[in-house]
Amino acid sequence: MTLPDIKTLVPHSGAMSLLDKLLAADAETLDAQVGIRANSMFSDGAAVGAWVGVEYMAQAVAAHAGHAAKLRGEPVRVGFCSVPAATPARCRLSRSAPY
């Protein structure tokens, strides 16, 4: 099965479209790739803050929803993903450097 361009699955555009590539997807999971570069959105020229991982995750969730919609023959829709305040979360990394 040929995977679609990830840009067709996430209703973001321009610099706010952060994911680079869809690596794998099925009914329950999705693997995506993001390259952190000096000119990436949210980069300080050397790295991005660990908190940006939440946005990468949210865009992967949106890509999974978009992929599922396309498989059902439906359009990709704008959605909303939130992390409830009651959910404990910790980041051990303060920054993620380019590779």
C-alpha positions as a LaTeX table, in Angstrom:
\begin{tabular}{lrrr}
\hline
Residue & $x$ (\AA) & $y$ (\AA) & $z$ (\AA) \\
\hline
Met1 & 0.00 & 0.00 & 0.00 \\
Thr2 & 1.31 & 3.41 & $-0.94$ \\
Leu3 & 1.17 & 5.91 & 1.90 \\
Pro4 & $-0.20$ & 9.38 & 1.22 \\
Asp5 & 1.83 & 12.55 & 1.61 \\
Ile6 & 1.48 & 13.55 & 5.26 \\
Lys7 & 0.72 & 17.13 & 4.19 \\
Thr8 & $-2.61$ & 15.85 & 2.80 \\
Leu9 & $-3.61$ & 14.39 & 6.17 \\
Val10 & $-3.01$ & 17.30 & 8.53 \\
Pro11 & $-5.04$ & 20.50 & 8.04 \\
His12 & $-2.02$ & 22.75 & 8.67 \\
Ser13 & $-0.07$ & 24.64 & 6.05 \\
Gly14 & 3.14 & 26.54 & 5.59 \\
Ala15 & 5.59 & 26.71 & 8.47 \\
Met16 & 3.01 & 25.33 & 10.92 \\
Ser17 & 2.96 & 21.98 & 9.08 \\
Leu18 & 5.68 & 20.36 & 11.19 \\
Leu19 & 5.69 & 16.67 & 10.24 \\
Asp20 & 7.89 & 15.68 & 7.31 \\
Lys21 & 6.85 & 12.18 & 6.36 \\
Leu22 & 4.38 & 9.40 & 7.03 \\
Leu23 & 6.37 & 6.23 & 7.72 \\
Ala24 & 3.56 & 3.78 & 8.51 \\
Ala25 & $-0.14$ & 3.82 & 9.37 \\
Asp26 & $-2.91$ & 1.37 & 10.12 \\
Ala27 & $-6.26$ & 1.44 & 11.91 \\
Glu28 & $-4.66$ & 1.87 & 15.34 \\
Thr29 & $-1.21$ & 3.40 & 14.90 \\
Leu30 & 0.74 & 5.94 & 12.89 \\
Asp31 & 4.48 & 6.56 & 12.64 \\
Ala32 & 5.62 & 9.94 & 11.38 \\
Gln33 & 8.98 & 11.62 & 10.94 \\
Val34 & 10.00 & 15.17 & 11.77 \\
Gly35 & 13.43 & 16.59 & 11.07 \\
Ile36 & 14.58 & 19.24 & 13.50 \\
Arg37 & 16.61 & 21.80 & 11.60 \\
Ala38 & 18.11 & 25.13 & 12.53 \\
Asn39 & 15.32 & 26.88 & 10.59 \\
Ser40 & 12.48 & 24.70 & 11.93 \\
Met41 & 9.44 & 26.38 & 13.41 \\
Phe42 & 10.06 & 27.01 & 17.13 \\
Ser43 & 13.84 & 26.54 & 16.73 \\
Asp44 & 16.22 & 28.94 & 18.40 \\
Gly45 & 18.77 & 28.09 & 15.72 \\
Ala46 & 20.24 & 25.23 & 17.72 \\
Ala47 & 17.27 & 23.27 & 19.07 \\
Val48 & 13.55 & 23.29 & 19.82 \\
Gly49 & 12.08 & 23.22 & 23.31 \\
Ala50 & 10.90 & 19.84 & 24.56 \\
Trp51 & 7.38 & 21.28 & 24.84 \\
Val52 & 7.23 & 21.34 & 21.00 \\
Gly53 & 6.96 & 17.55 & 21.22 \\
Val54 & 3.35 & 18.04 & 22.30 \\
Glu55 & 2.64 & 19.78 & 18.97 \\
Tyr56 & 4.46 & 17.03 & 17.04 \\
Met57 & 2.30 & 14.49 & 18.86 \\
Ala58 & $-0.90$ & 16.48 & 18.20 \\
Gln59 & $-0.09$ & 16.69 & 14.49 \\
Ala60 & 0.57 & 12.93 & 14.42 \\
Val61 & $-2.85$ & 12.38 & 16.03 \\
Ala62 & $-4.37$ & 14.63 & 13.36 \\
Ala63 & $-2.53$ & 12.70 & 10.65 \\
His64 & $-3.92$ & 9.44 & 12.01 \\
Ala65 & $-7.44$ & 10.86 & 12.01 \\
Gly66 & $-6.92$ & 12.19 & 8.47 \\
His67 & $-5.61$ & 8.83 & 7.29 \\
Ala68 & $-8.59$ & 7.02 & 8.83 \\
Ala69 & $-10.98$ & 9.51 & 7.17 \\
Lys70 & $-9.37$ & 8.98 & 3.76 \\
Leu71 & $-9.65$ & 5.19 & 4.18 \\
Arg72 & $-13.40$ & 5.67 & 4.81 \\
Gly73 & $-13.68$ & 7.92 & 1.74 \\
Glu74 & $-14.33$ & 11.00 & 3.88 \\
Pro75 & $-12.60$ & 14.39 & 3.75 \\
Val76 & $-9.84$ & 15.34 & 6.18 \\
Arg77 & $-11.40$ & 17.62 & 8.79 \\
Val78 & $-10.07$ & 20.20 & 11.20 \\
Gly79 & $-10.13$ & 18.88 & 14.74 \\
Phe80 & $-8.92$ & 19.72 & 18.20 \\
Cys81 & $-6.53$ & 17.80 & 20.44 \\
Ser82 & $-5.98$ & 18.82 & 24.02 \\
Val83 & $-3.97$ & 17.50 & 26.91 \\
Pro84 & $-6.20$ & 17.64 & 30.00 \\
Ala85 & $-4.75$ & 19.67 & 32.86 \\
Ala86 & $-5.26$ & 16.68 & 35.15 \\
Thr87 & $-2.94$ & 14.51 & 33.06 \\
Pro88 & 0.49 & 14.40 & 34.69 \\
Ala89 & 3.24 & 14.99 & 32.16 \\
Arg90 & 6.91 & 15.57 & 32.51 \\
Cys91 & 9.65 & 16.32 & 30.02 \\
Arg92 & 13.12 & 15.22 & 30.92 \\
Leu93 & 14.63 & 16.97 & 27.93 \\
Ser94 & 14.75 & 20.71 & 27.88 \\
Arg95 & 15.62 & 20.89 & 24.19 \\
Ser96 & 15.87 & 18.67 & 21.14 \\
Ala97 & 18.83 & 19.40 & 18.91 \\
Pro98 & 18.96 & 19.03 & 15.11 \\
Tyr99 & 20.30 & 15.83 & 13.65 \\
\hline
\end{tabular}
